[in-house]
mmCIF file of C-alpha atoms and ligand atoms in Angstrom:
data_model
loop_
_atom_site.group_PDB
_atom_site.id
_atom_site.type_symbol
_atom_site.label_atom_id
_atom_site.label_comp_id
_atom_site.label_asym_id
_atom_site.label_seq_id
_atom_site.Cartn_x
_atom_site.Cartn_y
_atom_site.Cartn_z
ATOM 1 C CA MET A 1 13.548 45.680 112.177
ATOM 2 C CA LYS A 2 12.335 42.632 114.042
ATOM 3 C CA ASN A 3 12.591 39.267 112.398
ATOM 4 C CA THR A 4 12.768 38.069 108.793
ATOM 5 C CA SER A 5 9.454 36.284 109.167
ATOM 6 C CA ASP A 6 6.744 35.961 111.790
ATOM 7 C CA ASP A 7 6.847 32.190 111.420
ATOM 8 C CA LYS A 8 8.400 30.608 114.424
ATOM 9 C CA LYS A 9 10.026 27.381 113.438
ATOM 10 C CA ILE A 10 11.976 24.363 114.513
ATOM 11 C CA ILE A 11 15.016 23.750 112.320
ATOM 12 C CA HIS A 12 16.759 20.392 112.418
ATOM 13 C CA SER A 13 19.136 20.738 109.488
ATOM 14 C CA ILE A 14 22.536 22.398 110.011
ATOM 15 C CA ALA A 15 22.541 23.700 106.414
ATOM 16 C CA GLU A 16 19.090 25.267 106.845
ATOM 17 C CA MET A 17 20.119 26.873 110.139
ATOM 18 C CA ARG A 18 23.251 28.373 108.553
ATOM 19 C CA ALA A 19 21.245 29.699 105.627
ATOM 20 C CA TYR A 20 18.647 31.248 107.950
ATOM 21 C CA ALA A 21 21.365 32.927 110.047
ATOM 22 C CA ALA A 22 23.202 34.151 106.937
ATOM 23 C CA ASP A 23 19.957 35.663 105.555
ATOM 24 C CA ALA A 24 19.261 37.400 108.864
ATOM 25 C CA ALA A 25 22.828 38.756 109.023
ATOM 26 C CA ALA A 26 22.581 39.992 105.413
ATOM 27 C CA LEU A 27 19.457 41.957 106.424
ATOM 28 C CA GLY A 28 21.458 43.536 109.225
ATOM 29 C CA GLU A 29 19.537 41.730 111.936
ATOM 30 C CA GLN A 30 21.238 41.088 115.251
ATOM 31 C CA ILE A 31 21.187 37.450 116.284
ATOM 32 C CA GLY A 32 21.055 36.224 119.888
ATOM 33 C CA LEU A 33 21.749 32.560 120.653
ATOM 34 C CA VAL A 34 20.685 30.680 123.786
ATOM 35 C CA PRO A 35 22.334 27.239 123.839
ATOM 36 C CA THR A 36 20.425 24.647 125.897
ATOM 37 C CA MET A 37 20.062 20.910 126.297
ATOM 38 C CA GLY A 38 16.274 21.199 126.466
ATOM 39 C CA ALA A 39 13.867 20.286 129.282
ATOM 40 C CA LEU A 40 13.401 24.023 129.519
ATOM 41 C CA HIS A 41 12.540 25.635 132.858
ATOM 42 C CA GLU A 42 12.317 29.204 134.135
ATOM 43 C CA GLY A 43 16.133 29.445 134.252
ATOM 44 C CA HIS A 44 16.363 28.862 130.490
ATOM 45 C CA LEU A 45 13.326 31.041 129.806
ATOM 46 C CA SER A 46 14.893 33.983 131.643
ATOM 47 C CA LEU A 47 17.877 33.747 129.266
ATOM 48 C CA ILE A 48 15.539 33.646 126.255
ATOM 49 C CA ARG A 49 13.535 36.647 127.520
ATOM 50 C CA THR A 50 16.728 38.649 128.017
ATOM 51 C CA ALA A 51 17.955 37.666 124.548
ATOM 52 C CA ALA A 52 14.599 38.743 123.061
ATOM 53 C CA THR A 53 14.972 42.237 124.512
ATOM 54 C CA GLU A 54 18.481 42.645 123.074
ATOM 55 C CA ASN A 55 18.304 41.115 119.581
ATOM 56 C CA ASP A 56 16.235 41.043 116.396
ATOM 57 C CA ILE A 57 16.351 37.267 116.093
ATOM 58 C CA VAL A 58 16.609 34.770 118.947
ATOM 59 C CA ILE A 59 17.773 31.246 118.236
ATOM 60 C CA VAL A 60 17.410 28.662 121.010
ATOM 61 C CA SER A 61 19.402 25.524 120.405
ATOM 62 C CA VAL A 62 18.116 22.327 121.970
ATOM 63 C CA PHE A 63 20.766 19.639 121.775
ATOM 64 C CA VAL A 64 21.709 17.036 124.351
ATOM 65 C CA ASN A 65 25.398 17.041 123.547
ATOM 66 C CA PRO A 66 26.654 13.460 123.896
ATOM 67 C CA ILE A 67 30.358 14.379 124.021
ATOM 68 C CA GLN A 68 30.036 16.381 127.250
ATOM 69 C CA PHE A 69 28.662 13.438 129.256
ATOM 70 C CA ASP A 70 31.091 11.058 130.890
ATOM 71 C CA ASP A 71 28.330 8.940 132.417
ATOM 72 C CA PRO A 72 26.238 7.021 129.844
ATOM 73 C CA TYR A 73 23.380 6.727 132.394
ATOM 74 C CA ASP A 74 23.287 10.497 132.886
ATOM 75 C CA LEU A 75 23.077 10.912 129.088
ATOM 76 C CA SER A 76 20.349 8.313 128.583
ATOM 77 C CA ALA A 77 18.325 9.641 131.557
ATOM 78 C CA TYR A 78 18.463 13.232 130.285
ATOM 79 C CA PRO A 79 14.855 14.350 129.593
ATOM 80 C CA LYS A 80 13.928 14.882 125.924
ATOM 81 C CA THR A 81 10.861 17.080 125.466
ATOM 82 C CA LEU A 82 11.359 18.978 122.190
ATOM 83 C CA LYS A 83 7.714 19.834 121.466
ATOM 84 C CA ALA A 84 7.063 21.371 124.886
ATOM 85 C CA ASP A 85 10.489 23.053 124.792
ATOM 86 C CA ALA A 86 9.770 24.680 121.434
ATOM 87 C CA GLU A 87 6.416 25.993 122.636
ATOM 88 C CA ALA A 88 7.951 27.406 125.829
ATOM 89 C CA ALA A 89 10.873 28.934 123.898
ATOM 90 C CA PHE A 90 8.553 30.588 121.350
ATOM 91 C CA ASN A 91 6.342 31.966 124.132
ATOM 92 C CA ALA A 92 9.419 33.453 125.806
ATOM 93 C CA GLY A 93 10.427 35.248 122.602
ATOM 94 C CA ALA A 94 12.459 32.774 120.545
ATOM 95 C CA ASP A 95 12.109 32.909 116.764
ATOM 96 C CA VAL A 96 13.839 29.649 115.936
ATOM 97 C CA VAL A 97 14.502 26.453 117.830
ATOM 98 C CA PHE A 98 17.528 24.698 116.404
ATOM 99 C CA ALA A 99 17.455 20.996 117.237
ATOM 100 C CA PRO A 100 20.123 19.162 115.224
ATOM 101 C CA GLY A 101 20.625 15.399 115.316
ATOM 102 C CA ALA A 102 23.661 13.962 117.108
ATOM 103 C CA ASP A 103 24.740 12.143 113.917
ATOM 104 C CA ASP A 104 24.691 15.412 111.990
ATOM 105 C CA MET A 105 26.651 17.278 114.662
ATOM 106 C CA TYR A 106 29.164 14.435 115.034
ATOM 107 C CA PRO A 107 29.222 12.437 111.813
ATOM 108 C CA LYS A 108 31.320 9.302 111.568
ATOM 109 C CA GLY A 109 35.000 10.256 111.584
ATOM 110 C CA PHE A 110 34.468 13.534 113.487
ATOM 111 C CA SER A 111 37.780 14.426 115.118
ATOM 112 C CA SER A 112 38.048 18.193 115.732
ATOM 113 C CA TYR A 113 37.735 19.355 119.333
ATOM 114 C CA ILE A 114 38.276 22.540 121.315
ATOM 115 C CA ASP A 115 40.470 21.820 124.321
ATOM 116 C CA MET A 116 41.390 24.176 127.120
ATOM 117 C CA THR A 117 43.923 23.840 129.887
ATOM 118 C CA GLY A 118 43.743 25.730 133.195
ATOM 119 C CA PRO A 119 40.256 26.724 134.358
ATOM 120 C CA SER A 120 38.524 23.934 132.458
ATOM 121 C CA GLU A 121 40.562 21.351 134.379
ATOM 122 C CA ARG A 122 39.386 22.506 137.821
ATOM 123 C CA LEU A 123 36.055 22.128 139.688
ATOM 124 C CA CYS A 124 33.730 20.156 137.375
ATOM 125 C CA GLY A 125 36.651 19.543 135.003
ATOM 126 C CA ALA A 126 38.583 17.673 137.691
ATOM 127 C CA SER A 127 35.828 15.165 138.398
ATOM 128 C CA ARG A 128 34.496 14.951 134.810
ATOM 129 C CA ALA A 129 37.531 14.528 132.598
ATOM 130 C CA SER A 130 36.332 15.504 129.099
ATOM 131 C CA HIS A 131 33.271 17.535 130.075
ATOM 132 C CA PHE A 132 34.497 20.981 129.018
ATOM 133 C CA ARG A 133 36.105 19.669 125.853
ATOM 134 C CA GLY A 134 32.590 18.571 124.914
ATOM 135 C CA VAL A 135 30.998 21.850 126.032
ATOM 136 C CA LEU A 136 33.506 24.091 124.224
ATOM 137 C CA THR A 137 33.393 22.000 121.068
ATOM 138 C CA VAL A 138 29.607 22.134 120.844
ATOM 139 C CA VAL A 139 29.470 25.840 121.712
ATOM 140 C CA GLY A 140 32.127 26.516 119.038
ATOM 141 C CA LYS A 141 30.069 24.524 116.527
ATOM 142 C CA LEU A 142 26.853 26.341 117.469
ATOM 143 C CA PHE A 143 28.623 29.688 117.018
ATOM 144 C CA GLY A 144 29.844 28.545 113.597
ATOM 145 C CA ILE A 145 26.349 27.457 112.526
ATOM 146 C CA CYS A 146 24.160 30.194 114.068
ATOM 147 C CA MET A 147 26.633 33.096 113.706
ATOM 148 C CA PRO A 148 25.268 34.935 116.764
ATOM 149 C CA ASP A 149 26.181 38.486 117.714
ATOM 150 C CA MET A 150 25.297 37.718 121.334
ATOM 151 C CA ALA A 151 25.146 34.433 123.249
ATOM 152 C CA TYR A 152 23.500 33.912 126.634
ATOM 153 C CA PHE A 153 24.702 31.631 129.439
ATOM 154 C CA GLY A 154 23.541 31.170 133.035
ATOM 155 C CA GLU A 155 25.647 32.083 136.054
ATOM 156 C CA LYS A 156 24.368 28.858 137.592
ATOM 157 C CA ASP A 157 27.021 27.128 135.485
ATOM 158 C CA ALA A 158 29.688 29.608 136.542
ATOM 159 C CA GLN A 159 32.618 27.552 135.311
ATOM 160 C CA GLN A 160 30.975 27.094 131.917
ATOM 161 C CA LEU A 161 30.493 30.852 131.639
ATOM 162 C CA THR A 162 34.142 31.468 132.570
ATOM 163 C CA VAL A 163 35.563 28.962 130.088
ATOM 164 C CA VAL A 164 33.253 30.046 127.240
ATOM 165 C CA ARG A 165 34.324 33.680 127.777
ATOM 166 C CA LYS A 166 37.969 32.637 127.778
ATOM 167 C CA MET A 167 37.532 30.591 124.584
ATOM 168 C CA VAL A 168 35.789 33.469 122.786
ATOM 169 C CA ASN A 169 38.507 35.857 123.851
ATOM 170 C CA GLU A 170 41.456 33.605 123.083
ATOM 171 C CA LEU A 171 40.108 32.242 119.783
ATOM 172 C CA ASN A 172 38.959 35.734 118.673
ATOM 173 C CA MET A 173 35.372 34.664 118.127
ATOM 174 C CA ASN A 174 33.100 37.463 117.013
ATOM 175 C CA VAL A 175 30.380 37.101 119.649
ATOM 176 C CA THR A 176 29.542 38.880 122.905
ATOM 177 C CA ILE A 177 28.889 36.595 125.867
ATOM 178 C CA ARG A 178 26.203 37.600 128.341
ATOM 179 C CA GLY A 179 26.000 36.009 131.802
ATOM 180 C CA CYS A 180 22.492 35.878 133.318
ATOM 181 C CA PRO A 181 21.606 35.468 137.022
ATOM 182 C CA THR A 182 20.645 32.094 138.503
ATOM 183 C CA VAL A 183 16.903 31.507 138.736
ATOM 184 C CA ARG A 184 15.879 29.629 141.881
ATOM 185 C CA GLU A 185 12.884 27.722 143.235
ATOM 186 C CA GLU A 186 11.047 29.369 146.119
ATOM 187 C CA ASP A 187 13.169 27.530 148.687
ATOM 188 C CA GLY A 188 16.389 28.625 146.989
ATOM 189 C CA LEU A 189 17.274 25.462 145.044
ATOM 190 C CA ALA A 190 18.816 26.495 141.711
ATOM 191 C CA MET A 191 16.530 25.420 138.876
ATOM 192 C CA SER A 192 17.973 22.545 136.876
ATOM 193 C CA SER A 193 16.642 19.969 134.441
ATOM 194 C CA ARG A 194 18.114 17.381 136.809
ATOM 195 C CA ASN A 195 15.868 18.454 139.727
ATOM 196 C CA ALA A 196 13.028 16.458 138.139
ATOM 197 C CA ARG A 197 14.986 13.283 138.886
ATOM 198 C CA LEU A 198 14.973 13.899 142.653
ATOM 199 C CA SER A 199 12.565 11.840 144.779
ATOM 200 C CA GLU A 200 10.424 13.753 147.285
ATOM 201 C CA ASP A 201 12.931 13.140 150.091
ATOM 202 C CA GLU A 202 15.854 14.043 147.862
ATOM 203 C CA ARG A 203 14.144 17.252 146.780
ATOM 204 C CA VAL A 204 13.944 18.285 150.460
ATOM 205 C CA ALA A 205 17.560 17.196 151.009
ATOM 206 C CA ALA A 206 18.692 19.303 148.022
ATOM 207 C CA ARG A 207 18.014 22.435 150.060
ATOM 208 C CA CYS A 208 21.347 21.779 151.785
ATOM 209 C CA LEU A 209 23.185 23.411 148.854
ATOM 210 C CA ILE A 210 21.596 26.824 149.282
ATOM 211 C CA ARG A 211 21.676 26.451 153.078
ATOM 212 C CA ALA A 212 25.439 25.867 152.896
ATOM 213 C CA LEU A 213 25.958 28.887 150.605
ATOM 214 C CA ASP A 214 23.810 31.053 152.901
ATOM 215 C CA GLU A 215 25.725 29.957 155.997
ATOM 216 C CA ALA A 216 29.121 30.605 154.414
ATOM 217 C CA ARG A 217 27.995 33.986 153.144
ATOM 218 C CA ALA A 218 26.793 34.934 156.640
ATOM 219 C CA LEU A 219 30.210 33.970 158.035
ATOM 220 C CA TYR A 220 31.980 36.034 155.353
ATOM 221 C CA GLU A 221 29.729 39.001 156.055
ATOM 222 C CA ALA A 222 30.587 38.660 159.748
ATOM 223 C CA GLY A 223 34.274 39.126 158.797
ATOM 224 C CA GLU A 224 35.570 35.587 158.181
ATOM 225 C CA THR A 225 37.772 35.423 155.051
ATOM 226 C CA SER A 226 39.807 32.238 155.579
ATOM 227 C CA ALA A 227 38.920 29.930 152.684
ATOM 228 C CA GLU A 228 39.657 26.961 154.923
ATOM 229 C CA VAL A 229 37.141 28.064 157.548
ATOM 230 C CA LEU A 230 34.540 28.995 154.938
ATOM 231 C CA SER A 231 35.000 25.682 153.098
ATOM 232 C CA LYS A 232 34.620 23.786 156.357
ATOM 233 C CA ALA A 233 31.361 25.631 157.048
ATOM 234 C CA LEU A 234 30.117 24.695 153.579
ATOM 235 C CA ARG A 235 31.115 21.067 154.071
ATOM 236 C CA ASN A 236 29.527 20.841 157.538
ATOM 237 C CA ALA A 237 26.240 22.209 156.220
ATOM 238 C CA ILE A 238 26.205 19.646 153.390
ATOM 239 C CA GLU A 239 27.318 16.730 155.544
ATOM 240 C CA LYS A 240 24.485 17.336 158.016
ATOM 241 C CA GLU A 241 22.230 16.042 155.256
ATOM 242 C CA PRO A 242 22.409 12.212 155.135
ATOM 243 C CA LEU A 243 21.301 11.956 151.467
ATOM 244 C CA ALA A 244 24.034 14.345 150.309
ATOM 245 C CA ARG A 245 27.567 13.433 149.219
ATOM 246 C CA VAL A 246 30.111 16.133 148.391
ATOM 247 C CA ASP A 247 31.794 15.920 144.980
ATOM 248 C CA TYR A 248 33.715 19.165 145.475
ATOM 249 C CA ILE A 249 33.585 22.327 147.533
ATOM 250 C CA ASP A 250 35.941 25.134 146.533
ATOM 251 C CA ILE A 251 36.517 28.822 146.999
ATOM 252 C CA VAL A 252 38.131 30.102 143.840
ATOM 253 C CA ASP A 253 39.238 33.101 141.825
ATOM 254 C CA PRO A 254 36.437 33.754 139.297
ATOM 255 C CA LEU A 255 38.747 33.805 136.243
ATOM 256 C CA SER A 256 41.465 31.254 136.885
ATOM 257 C CA LEU A 257 39.153 29.119 139.064
ATOM 258 C CA GLU A 258 42.191 28.428 141.224
ATOM 259 C CA ALA A 259 41.608 27.948 144.942
ATOM 260 C CA VAL A 260 42.285 31.097 146.967
ATOM 261 C CA PRO A 261 43.585 31.092 150.557
ATOM 262 C CA GLU A 262 41.559 34.179 151.543
ATOM 263 C CA ALA A 263 38.164 35.031 150.116
ATOM 264 C CA ARG A 264 37.930 38.471 148.509
ATOM 265 C CA ARG A 265 35.024 40.303 146.965
ATOM 266 C CA GLY A 266 34.185 38.695 143.609
ATOM 267 C CA ASP A 267 35.589 35.248 144.515
ATOM 268 C CA LEU A 268 33.329 32.309 143.980
ATOM 269 C CA MET A 269 32.085 29.571 146.302
ATOM 270 C CA ALA A 270 31.380 26.575 144.081
ATOM 271 C CA LEU A 271 29.738 23.283 145.054
ATOM 272 C CA ALA A 272 28.953 19.991 143.364
ATOM 273 C CA VAL A 273 26.937 17.618 145.512
ATOM 274 C CA TYR A 274 25.305 14.275 144.835
ATOM 275 C CA ILE A 275 21.813 13.996 146.248
ATOM 276 C CA GLY A 276 21.238 10.269 145.887
ATOM 277 C CA GLU A 277 22.294 9.606 142.281
ATOM 278 C CA VAL A 278 21.670 13.142 141.045
ATOM 279 C CA ARG A 279 24.617 15.503 140.831
ATOM 280 C CA LEU A 280 23.707 19.140 141.505
ATOM 281 C CA ILE A 281 25.903 22.225 141.261
ATOM 282 C CA ASP A 282 25.512 25.700 142.690
ATOM 283 C CA ASN A 283 27.700 28.716 143.388
ATOM 284 C CA ARG A 284 27.696 32.173 144.841
ATOM 285 C CA ARG A 285 30.035 35.127 144.652
ATOM 286 C CA PHE A 286 31.205 37.041 147.689
ATOM 287 C CA GLU A 287 29.748 40.527 147.427
HETATM 288 P P1 LIG B 301 21.462 23.419 130.153
HETATM 289 O O1 LIG B 301 20.235 23.118 129.351
HETATM 290 O O2 LIG B 301 21.421 22.863 131.521
HETATM 291 O O3 LIG B 301 22.733 23.112 129.391
HETATM 292 O O4 LIG B 301 21.461 24.990 130.361
HETATM 293 C C1 LIG B 301 21.400 25.872 129.269
HETATM 294 C C2 LIG B 301 21.722 27.261 129.757
HETATM 295 O O5 LIG B 301 20.774 27.652 130.748
HETATM 296 C C3 LIG B 301 23.103 27.350 130.412
HETATM 297 O O6 LIG B 301 23.722 28.562 130.027
HETATM 298 C C4 LIG B 301 22.780 27.335 131.870
HETATM 299 O O7 LIG B 301 23.746 27.997 132.668
HETATM 300 C C5 LIG B 301 21.461 28.085 131.898
HETATM 301 N N1 LIG B 301 20.706 27.749 133.106
HETATM 302 C C6 LIG B 301 20.392 26.507 133.550
HETATM 303 N N2 LIG B 301 19.756 26.585 134.737
HETATM 304 C C7 LIG B 301 19.678 27.891 135.043
HETATM 305 C C8 LIG B 301 19.148 28.620 136.162
HETATM 306 N N3 LIG B 301 18.574 28.007 137.191
HETATM 307 N N4 LIG B 301 19.253 29.965 136.141
HETATM 308 C C9 LIG B 301 19.860 30.612 135.100
HETATM 309 N N5 LIG B 301 20.375 29.979 134.027
HETATM 310 C C10 LIG B 301 20.294 28.644 134.005
#
């Protein structure tokens, strides 16, 4: 049976969201959750469409999670477009948009966090100290509130997908995590809410990320497996672009996210690059 009601709605209250999810579960409906920070684009919508094909109820959360930002400017500059987001989410197959307030999610005195060592400390975790503590805590809270059977995450944020899977496994959470492929602009740039902050010149410069990944993949396909050589190729391709500044470039094992000396099938090339002030990430697996 699809859906407890045909009314699509935006829910702000945590109590109302829990009650809605509990009612749906009591009716035997399967719940899919797509956590987002809003400013929805085709990347998010592809997750929502996939969730809609696999569940009775699709909840899309829209919450700019303050505790995962280490840069107050990045947080304040994050686009907030709830009305347009809700419309786009409903059109893509969402039944509910859950948009809680920051003060409700983190009331005064809040002090419970989900921390992970290992893979969450590498890549983005090395340059953004408490980022994954914030991500895992909010994802844990969203799971507690929305009680999803399935939750959908993009491969664009490969490290996020890895650490969420590890958390669910290690903390015995009753939810199946689905990874969904990265959706790209025509020129290959991975879609991101942050792309809107690029100037025209920066938008052109941002192509260096996919160019670097393409060049390194071509080298790998030609037989090169040394991570040092492949990393150098990635770095050279980025550094040719004057507006780009490397945050990190790594070739890692997809589970531990530890650097590997030799690239094997399934390993991940992961990049974080500043284009002007905007930090972009991208990744690709060796096939
Ligand atoms: P965000 O709103 O940036 O936190 O992203 C919410 C979810 O959408 C995360 O699971 C992201 O990995 C996913 N996502 C963001 N951009 C893309 C993209 N270009 N392709 C696929 N998934 C994406």
